[in-house]
Amino acid sequence: MAVNLKTALGPLELDHPVINASGTFDVLEADTVLEEDLFARFPFAAYVPKTVTLAPRAGNAPPRLYETSAGLLNSIGLANRGIEAFIRDDLPRLALLPVPVIASVAGEATEDYGVCAAMLDGRDELAAIELNVSCPNVELHGRALGLDPAGTHRAVSLARESTSKFLIVKLTPNVTDIVEVAAAAVDAGADCVSLINTVHGMVLDPWSLKPVLGNVTGGLSGPAIKPVALRAVFLVSQAVTAPVIGMGGVTTAQDALEFLAAGASAVAMGTASFRDPLAVTGVVAGLAELMEERGIGSVAGLSGAAH
Ligand SMILES: Cc1cc2nc3c(=O)[nH]c(=O)nc-3n(C[C@H](O)[C@H](O)[C@H](O)COP(=O)(O)O)c2cc1C
């Protein structure tokens, strides 16, 4: 049986359902290090660069990364060179990728979501904009907007008024009810939701018993969070009509299969790319095999099978 891996997120047509998670695969950097001709044979079906903010951000104090028994704890703090540098320096190069490019933006102030969306609206290099609502918000004294439905609604509404691009809202799992937040995002005009961002966590140094991370706490990713993410994708996909991008611990083809079955139309890989930046290639090939073994001929036929 021939398996068709093509999938769609609204108007975005993807050759297969595996994209990268923001902040975990720097194609411009990887292109200088990896032997592969990354731009000609880009392994992900779409490319999402690291989140950018209106002003450059230095990020959090080091150490910023710690490997746990089943995942990665990070407190990068959205270090980035700012949206102007992204548009000027990165976008023209990213336009050479053979796949759709999805910019990721976050706001330190709520109104930044509208300003950033407006700045990207006319850029033909971009197929979509993803709003990362997990950025510390100045008006909320460092609390993320995405931690409640009302804050999410405000950010998404401002972006929606400022762009006609396909709008994806990336949800944080650090909430009481992620379904409520997803519904608020869609109500405010999101075309798609992606989930989950990292899960709040911390680690102590075993000897000093002090927090390891410079920022004290961080965000957990990787295999440890997969069941949390799978539940969120299952619940959100049955509650909203917008397509869902599922992520959180996707490492193997079996993981990708399960996220799609839980209701995602595409999945993203993050932490797994740190161990093997080309792990995606095996996941895509393996996914086709697993689908074939189960007699599932298309992603549409798989998506939501768990329901
Ligand atoms: C080092 C690191 C940096 C990240 N940076 C971002 C970011 O800039 N923007 C964003 O939306 N998510 C960011 N994330 C979260 C991932 O995109 C993803 O949602 C999360 O890690 C769960 O997927 P995973 O378990 O496959 O890594 C980052 C994750 C890691 C590990």
GROMACS .gro file of C-alpha atoms and ligand atoms in nm:
model
  338
    1MET     CA    1   0.000   0.000   0.000
    2ALA     CA    2   0.133   0.343  -0.090
    3VAL     CA    3   0.116   0.576   0.208
    4ASN     CA    4   0.049   0.943   0.137
    5LEU     CA    5   0.227   1.155   0.397
    6LYS     CA    6   0.102   1.490   0.269
    7THR     CA    7  -0.090   1.702   0.514
    8ALA     CA    8  -0.227   2.054   0.531
    9LEU     CA    9  -0.257   2.328   0.790
   10GLY     CA   10  -0.524   2.548   0.634
   11PRO     CA   11  -0.365   2.681   0.314
   12LEU     CA   12  -0.019   2.547   0.404
   13GLU     CA   13   0.049   2.227   0.214
   14LEU     CA   14   0.315   2.009   0.372
   15ASP     CA   15   0.496   1.717   0.205
   16HIS     CA   16   0.485   1.526   0.532
   17PRO     CA   17   0.363   1.600   0.886
   18VAL     CA   18   0.692   1.668   1.070
   19ILE     CA   19   0.813   2.024   1.124
   20ASN     CA   20   1.066   2.162   1.373
   21ALA     CA   21   0.977   2.322   1.707
   22SER     CA   22   1.081   2.687   1.746
   23GLY     CA   23   1.413   2.747   1.917
   24THR     CA   24   1.554   2.399   1.863
   25PHE     CA   25   1.692   2.399   1.509
   26ASP     CA   26   1.886   2.693   1.370
   27VAL     CA   27   1.902   2.618   1.000
   28LEU     CA   28   2.135   2.907   0.925
   29GLU     CA   29   2.382   2.782   1.184
   30ALA     CA   30   2.332   2.412   1.105
   31ASP     CA   31   2.400   2.480   0.738
   32THR     CA   32   2.753   2.588   0.827
   33VAL     CA   33   2.819   2.279   1.042
   34LEU     CA   34   2.640   1.982   0.886
   35GLU     CA   35   2.777   1.806   0.582
   36GLU     CA   36   2.430   1.779   0.428
   37ASP     CA   37   2.312   2.031   0.173
   38LEU     CA   38   2.043   2.146   0.416
   39PHE     CA   39   1.885   2.406   0.192
   40ALA     CA   40   1.839   2.170  -0.101
   41ARG     CA   41   1.728   1.871   0.106
   42PHE     CA   42   1.563   2.028   0.404
   43PRO     CA   43   1.426   1.741   0.615
   44PHE     CA   44   1.140   1.921   0.795
   45ALA     CA   45   0.814   1.992   0.610
   46ALA     CA   46   0.813   2.356   0.726
   47TYR     CA   47   1.066   2.569   0.907
   48VAL     CA   48   1.000   2.761   1.229
   49PRO     CA   49   1.291   2.983   1.340
   50LYS     CA   50   1.358   3.081   1.701
   51THR     CA   51   1.105   3.323   1.852
   52VAL     CA   52   1.185   3.690   1.797
   53THR     CA   53   1.067   3.988   2.000
   54LEU     CA   54   1.034   4.357   1.909
   55ALA     CA   55   1.352   4.453   2.094
   56PRO     CA   56   1.659   4.230   2.115
   57ARG     CA   57   1.674   4.016   2.432
   58ALA     CA   58   1.990   3.901   2.605
   59GLY     CA   59   1.812   3.606   2.764
   60ASN     CA   60   1.861   3.462   3.111
   61ALA     CA   61   2.173   3.418   3.321
   62PRO     CA   62   2.371   3.095   3.259
   63PRO     CA   63   2.363   2.802   3.309
   64ARG     CA   64   2.065   2.783   3.075
   65LEU     CA   65   2.048   2.413   2.990
   66TYR     CA   66   2.043   2.098   3.200
   67GLU     CA   67   1.980   1.744   3.081
   68THR     CA   68   1.743   1.554   3.311
   69SER     CA   69   1.684   1.178   3.316
   70ALA     CA   70   1.419   1.196   3.045
   71GLY     CA   71   1.434   1.546   2.906
   72LEU     CA   72   1.596   1.884   2.887
   73LEU     CA   73   1.543   2.176   3.121
   74ASN     CA   74   1.609   2.516   2.961
   75SER     CA   75   1.591   2.876   3.065
   76ILE     CA   76   1.716   3.046   2.749
   77GLY     CA   77   1.481   3.336   2.817
   78LEU     CA   78   1.401   3.406   2.452
   79ALA     CA   79   1.747   3.542   2.371
   80ASN     CA   80   1.723   3.689   2.021
   81ARG     CA   81   1.848   3.977   1.808
   82GLY     CA   82   1.507   4.138   1.764
   83ILE     CA   83   1.256   4.139   1.482
   84GLU     CA   84   1.430   4.404   1.273
   85ALA     CA   85   1.751   4.200   1.252
   86PHE     CA   86   1.540   3.891   1.177
   87ILE     CA   87   1.366   4.063   0.887
   88ARG     CA   88   1.685   4.222   0.754
   89ASP     CA   89   1.937   3.939   0.798
   90ASP     CA   90   1.752   3.610   0.831
   91LEU     CA   91   1.436   3.631   0.621
   92PRO     CA   92   1.611   3.674   0.282
   93ARG     CA   93   1.818   3.363   0.355
   94LEU     CA   94   1.526   3.161   0.492
   95ALA     CA   95   1.333   3.239   0.173
   96LEU     CA   96   1.574   3.001  -0.005
   97LEU     CA   97   1.435   2.704   0.188
   98PRO     CA   98   1.218   2.472  -0.022
   99VAL     CA   99   0.950   2.456   0.251
  100PRO     CA  100   0.706   2.707   0.404
  101VAL     CA  101   0.864   2.936   0.664
  102ILE     CA  102   0.665   3.017   0.980
  103ALA     CA  103   0.797   3.312   1.183
  104SER     CA  104   0.763   3.287   1.561
  105VAL     CA  105   0.703   3.609   1.754
  106ALA     CA  106   0.649   3.698   2.117
  107GLY     CA  107   0.566   4.023   2.293
  108GLU     CA  108   0.715   4.165   2.610
  109ALA     CA  109   0.425   4.411   2.604
  110THR     CA  110   0.082   4.296   2.491
  111GLU     CA  111   0.070   4.548   2.206
  112ASP     CA  112   0.395   4.403   2.066
  113TYR     CA  113   0.193   4.111   1.926
  114GLY     CA  114   0.010   4.353   1.697
  115VAL     CA  115   0.324   4.549   1.609
  116CYS     CA  116   0.526   4.236   1.524
  117ALA     CA  117   0.241   4.083   1.322
  118ALA     CA  118   0.211   4.408   1.123
  119MET     CA  119   0.586   4.411   1.055
  120LEU     CA  120   0.570   4.058   0.913
  121ASP     CA  121   0.236   4.087   0.735
  122GLY     CA  122   0.374   4.199   0.399
  123ARG     CA  123   0.669   3.958   0.392
  124ASP     CA  124   0.630   3.715   0.103
  125GLU     CA  125   0.900   3.491   0.252
  126LEU     CA  126   0.655   3.389   0.524
  127ALA     CA  127   0.373   3.138   0.493
  128ALA     CA  128   0.250   3.190   0.848
  129ILE     CA  129   0.313   3.355   1.183
  130GLU     CA  130   0.324   3.166   1.512
  131LEU     CA  131   0.253   3.363   1.830
  132ASN     CA  132   0.450   3.242   2.129
  133VAL     CA  133   0.234   3.357   2.421
  134SER     CA  134   0.478   3.224   2.684
  135CYS     CA  135   0.698   3.536   2.694
  136PRO     CA  136   0.724   3.717   3.030
  137ASN     CA  137   0.488   4.015   3.001
  138VAL     CA  138   0.590   4.354   3.143
  139GLU     CA  139   0.236   4.465   3.231
  140LEU     CA  140   0.184   4.137   3.416
  141HIS     CA  141   0.513   4.171   3.608
  142GLY     CA  142   0.679   3.891   3.418
  143ARG     CA  143   0.383   3.655   3.407
  144ALA     CA  144   0.316   3.514   3.058
  145LEU     CA  145   0.004   3.632   2.875
  146GLY     CA  146  -0.069   3.278   2.765
  147LEU     CA  147  -0.130   3.169   3.123
  148ASP     CA  148  -0.491   3.272   3.098
  149PRO     CA  149  -0.762   3.280   2.832
  150ALA     CA  150  -0.814   3.658   2.857
  151GLY     CA  151  -0.445   3.740   2.808
  152THR     CA  152  -0.424   3.500   2.516
  153HIS     CA  153  -0.736   3.653   2.365
  154ARG     CA  154  -0.588   4.004   2.387
  155ALA     CA  155  -0.259   3.906   2.222
  156VAL     CA  156  -0.422   3.707   1.944
  157SER     CA  157  -0.680   3.978   1.872
  158LEU     CA  158  -0.407   4.239   1.829
  159ALA     CA  159  -0.214   4.014   1.592
  160ARG     CA  160  -0.529   3.919   1.402
  161GLU     CA  161  -0.611   4.286   1.338
  162SER     CA  162  -0.260   4.337   1.201
  163THR     CA  163  -0.212   4.048   0.962
  164SER     CA  164  -0.396   3.835   0.711
  165LYS     CA  165  -0.126   3.568   0.734
  166PHE     CA  166  -0.214   3.221   0.858
  167LEU     CA  167  -0.196   3.267   1.235
  168ILE     CA  168  -0.079   2.989   1.466
  169VAL     CA  169  -0.095   3.029   1.844
  170LYS     CA  170   0.150   2.825   2.048
  171LEU     CA  171   0.000   2.726   2.382
  172THR     CA  172   0.168   2.675   2.715
  173PRO     CA  173   0.078   2.366   2.920
  174ASN     CA  174   0.138   2.553   3.247
  175VAL     CA  175  -0.230   2.630   3.292
  176THR     CA  176  -0.524   2.476   3.470
  177ASP     CA  177  -0.726   2.422   3.152
  178ILE     CA  178  -0.543   2.435   2.819
  179VAL     CA  179  -0.870   2.373   2.631
  180GLU     CA  180  -1.008   2.702   2.760
  181VAL     CA  181  -0.697   2.887   2.640
  182ALA     CA  182  -0.709   2.715   2.300
  183ALA     CA  183  -1.074   2.814   2.261
  184ALA     CA  184  -0.988   3.177   2.349
  185ALA     CA  185  -0.711   3.177   2.086
  186VAL     CA  186  -0.944   3.046   1.817
  187ASP     CA  187  -1.221   3.285   1.922
  188ALA     CA  188  -0.975   3.574   1.881
  189GLY     CA  189  -0.892   3.465   1.528
  190ALA     CA  190  -0.621   3.198   1.546
  191ASP     CA  191  -0.624   2.973   1.237
  192CYS     CA  192  -0.430   2.695   1.407
  193VAL     CA  193  -0.295   2.607   1.751
  194SER     CA  194   0.037   2.444   1.831
  195LEU     CA  195   0.104   2.272   2.161
  196ILE     CA  196   0.276   2.225   2.392
  197ASN     CA  197   0.550   2.465   2.491
  198THR     CA  198   0.776   2.354   2.777
  199VAL     CA  199   0.651   2.249   3.121
  200HIS     CA  200   0.767   2.450   3.425
  201GLY     CA  201   1.039   2.270   3.619
  202MET     CA  202   1.361   2.301   3.817
  203VAL     CA  203   1.666   2.100   3.914
  204LEU     CA  204   1.892   2.122   4.220
  205ASP     CA  205   2.265   2.066   4.222
  206PRO     CA  206   2.305   1.736   4.411
  207TRP     CA  207   2.592   1.866   4.627
  208SER     CA  208   2.520   2.233   4.694
  209LEU     CA  209   2.143   2.174   4.687
  210LYS     CA  210   2.102   2.508   4.510
  211PRO     CA  211   1.914   2.553   4.180
  212VAL     CA  212   2.134   2.467   3.884
  213LEU     CA  213   1.984   2.711   3.635
  214GLY     CA  214   2.087   3.075   3.649
  215ASN     CA  215   1.719   3.164   3.625
  216VAL     CA  216   1.637   2.914   3.908
  217THR     CA  217   1.347   2.759   3.715
  218GLY     CA  218   1.311   2.660   3.352
  219GLY     CA  219   1.105   2.470   3.099
  220LEU     CA  220   1.111   2.094   3.062
  221SER     CA  221   1.099   1.931   2.717
  222GLY     CA  222   1.174   1.593   2.562
  223PRO     CA  223   1.037   1.242   2.631
  224ALA     CA  224   0.946   1.332   2.993
  225ILE     CA  225   0.663   1.558   2.876
  226LYS     CA  226   0.518   1.338   2.602
  227PRO     CA  227   0.216   1.207   2.799
  228VAL     CA  228   0.135   1.562   2.912
  229ALA     CA  229   0.151   1.683   2.553
  230LEU     CA  230  -0.046   1.391   2.414
  231ARG     CA  231  -0.331   1.458   2.656
  232ALA     CA  232  -0.332   1.826   2.566
  233VAL     CA  233  -0.343   1.751   2.192
  234PHE     CA  234  -0.621   1.495   2.244
  235LEU     CA  235  -0.837   1.736   2.445
  236VAL     CA  236  -0.772   2.051   2.239
  237SER     CA  237  -0.821   1.885   1.901
  238GLN     CA  238  -1.164   1.763   1.998
  239ALA     CA  239  -1.266   2.101   2.137
  240VAL     CA  240  -1.159   2.339   1.856
  241THR     CA  241  -1.215   2.326   1.482
  242ALA     CA  242  -0.874   2.478   1.397
  243PRO     CA  243  -0.599   2.234   1.298
  244VAL     CA  244  -0.351   2.135   1.571
  245ILE     CA  245   0.027   2.100   1.558
  246GLY     CA  246   0.131   1.855   1.829
  247MET     CA  247   0.465   1.854   2.005
  248GLY     CA  248   0.635   1.758   2.328
  249GLY     CA  249   0.884   1.475   2.332
  250VAL     CA  250   0.844   1.360   1.972
  251THR     CA  251   1.158   1.149   1.925
  252THR     CA  252   1.054   0.842   1.728
  253ALA     CA  253   0.816   0.759   1.443
  254GLN     CA  254   0.588   0.594   1.699
  255ASP     CA  255   0.566   0.924   1.889
  256ALA     CA  256   0.469   1.108   1.569
  257LEU     CA  257   0.208   0.841   1.491
  258GLU     CA  258   0.053   0.881   1.836
  259PHE     CA  259   0.036   1.263   1.822
  260LEU     CA  260  -0.139   1.243   1.486
  261ALA     CA  261  -0.377   0.979   1.619
  262ALA     CA  262  -0.448   1.203   1.918
  263GLY     CA  263  -0.577   1.465   1.675
  264ALA     CA  264  -0.282   1.663   1.539
  265SER     CA  265  -0.256   1.742   1.168
  266ALA     CA  266   0.121   1.787   1.197
  267VAL     CA  267   0.383   1.733   1.468
  268ALA     CA  268   0.694   1.924   1.566
  269MET     CA  269   1.026   1.789   1.691
  270GLY     CA  270   1.237   1.993   1.930
  271THR     CA  271   1.465   1.839   2.189
  272ALA     CA  272   1.527   1.526   1.978
  273SER     CA  273   1.707   1.745   1.723
  274PHE     CA  274   1.972   1.840   1.980
  275ARG     CA  275   2.089   1.478   2.001
  276ASP     CA  276   2.059   1.419   1.626
  277PRO     CA  277   1.972   1.717   1.405
  278LEU     CA  278   1.867   1.482   1.125
  279ALA     CA  279   1.656   1.250   1.344
  280VAL     CA  280   1.355   1.389   1.158
  281THR     CA  281   1.453   1.192   0.847
  282GLY     CA  282   1.418   0.860   1.030
  283VAL     CA  283   1.094   0.972   1.193
  284VAL     CA  284   0.935   1.054   0.857
  285ALA     CA  285   1.046   0.725   0.696
  286GLY     CA  286   0.941   0.529   1.004
  287LEU     CA  287   0.603   0.699   1.016
  288ALA     CA  288   0.523   0.581   0.663
  289GLU     CA  289   0.617   0.226   0.763
  290LEU     CA  290   0.407   0.231   1.081
  291MET     CA  291   0.109   0.365   0.888
  292GLU     CA  292   0.149   0.101   0.619
  293GLU     CA  293   0.168  -0.179   0.878
  294ARG     CA  294  -0.160  -0.056   1.022
  295GLY     CA  295  -0.331  -0.013   0.684
  296ILE     CA  296  -0.354   0.365   0.722
  297GLY     CA  297  -0.308   0.525   0.380
  298SER     CA  298  -0.308   0.895   0.462
  299VAL     CA  299  -0.243   1.148   0.738
  300ALA     CA  300  -0.607   1.254   0.713
  301GLY     CA  301  -0.703   0.892   0.783
  302LEU     CA  302  -0.475   0.881   1.085
  303SER     CA  303  -0.542   1.222   1.240
  304GLY     CA  304  -0.781   1.183   1.531
  305ALA     CA  305  -0.793   0.801   1.516
  306ALA     CA  306  -0.766   0.793   1.896
  307HIS     CA  307  -1.100   0.964   1.935
  308LIG     C1  308   1.649   2.504   2.409
  308LIG     C2  309   1.505   2.529   2.376
  308LIG     C3  310   1.467   2.653   2.324
  308LIG     C4  311   1.334   2.680   2.293
  308LIG     N1  312   1.300   2.800   2.240
  308LIG     C5  313   1.171   2.823   2.204
  308LIG     C6  314   1.136   2.945   2.141
  308LIG     O1  315   1.218   3.032   2.114
  308LIG     N2  316   1.006   2.962   2.108
  308LIG     C7  317   0.908   2.867   2.130
  308LIG     O2  318   0.792   2.888   2.096
  308LIG     N3  319   0.942   2.750   2.190
  308LIG     C8  320   1.069   2.726   2.225
  308LIG     N4  321   1.102   2.606   2.282
  308LIG     C9  322   0.997   2.505   2.305
  308LIG    C10  323   0.990   2.405   2.188
  308LIG     O3  324   0.960   2.470   2.067
  308LIG    C11  325   0.885   2.296   2.216
  308LIG     O4  326   0.758   2.355   2.229
  308LIG    C12  327   0.913   2.216   2.342
  308LIG     O5  328   1.051   2.199   2.360
  308LIG    C13  329   0.846   2.079   2.341
  308LIG     O6  330   0.892   1.999   2.231
  308LIG     P1  331   1.012   1.892   2.247
  308LIG     O7  332   0.981   1.809   2.367
  308LIG     O8  333   1.011   1.815   2.119
  308LIG     O9  334   1.137   1.971   2.263
  308LIG    C14  335   1.235   2.578   2.314
  308LIG    C15  336   1.275   2.454   2.365
  308LIG    C16  337   1.406   2.427   2.396
  308LIG    C17  338   1.444   2.292   2.448
   0.00000   0.00000   0.00000
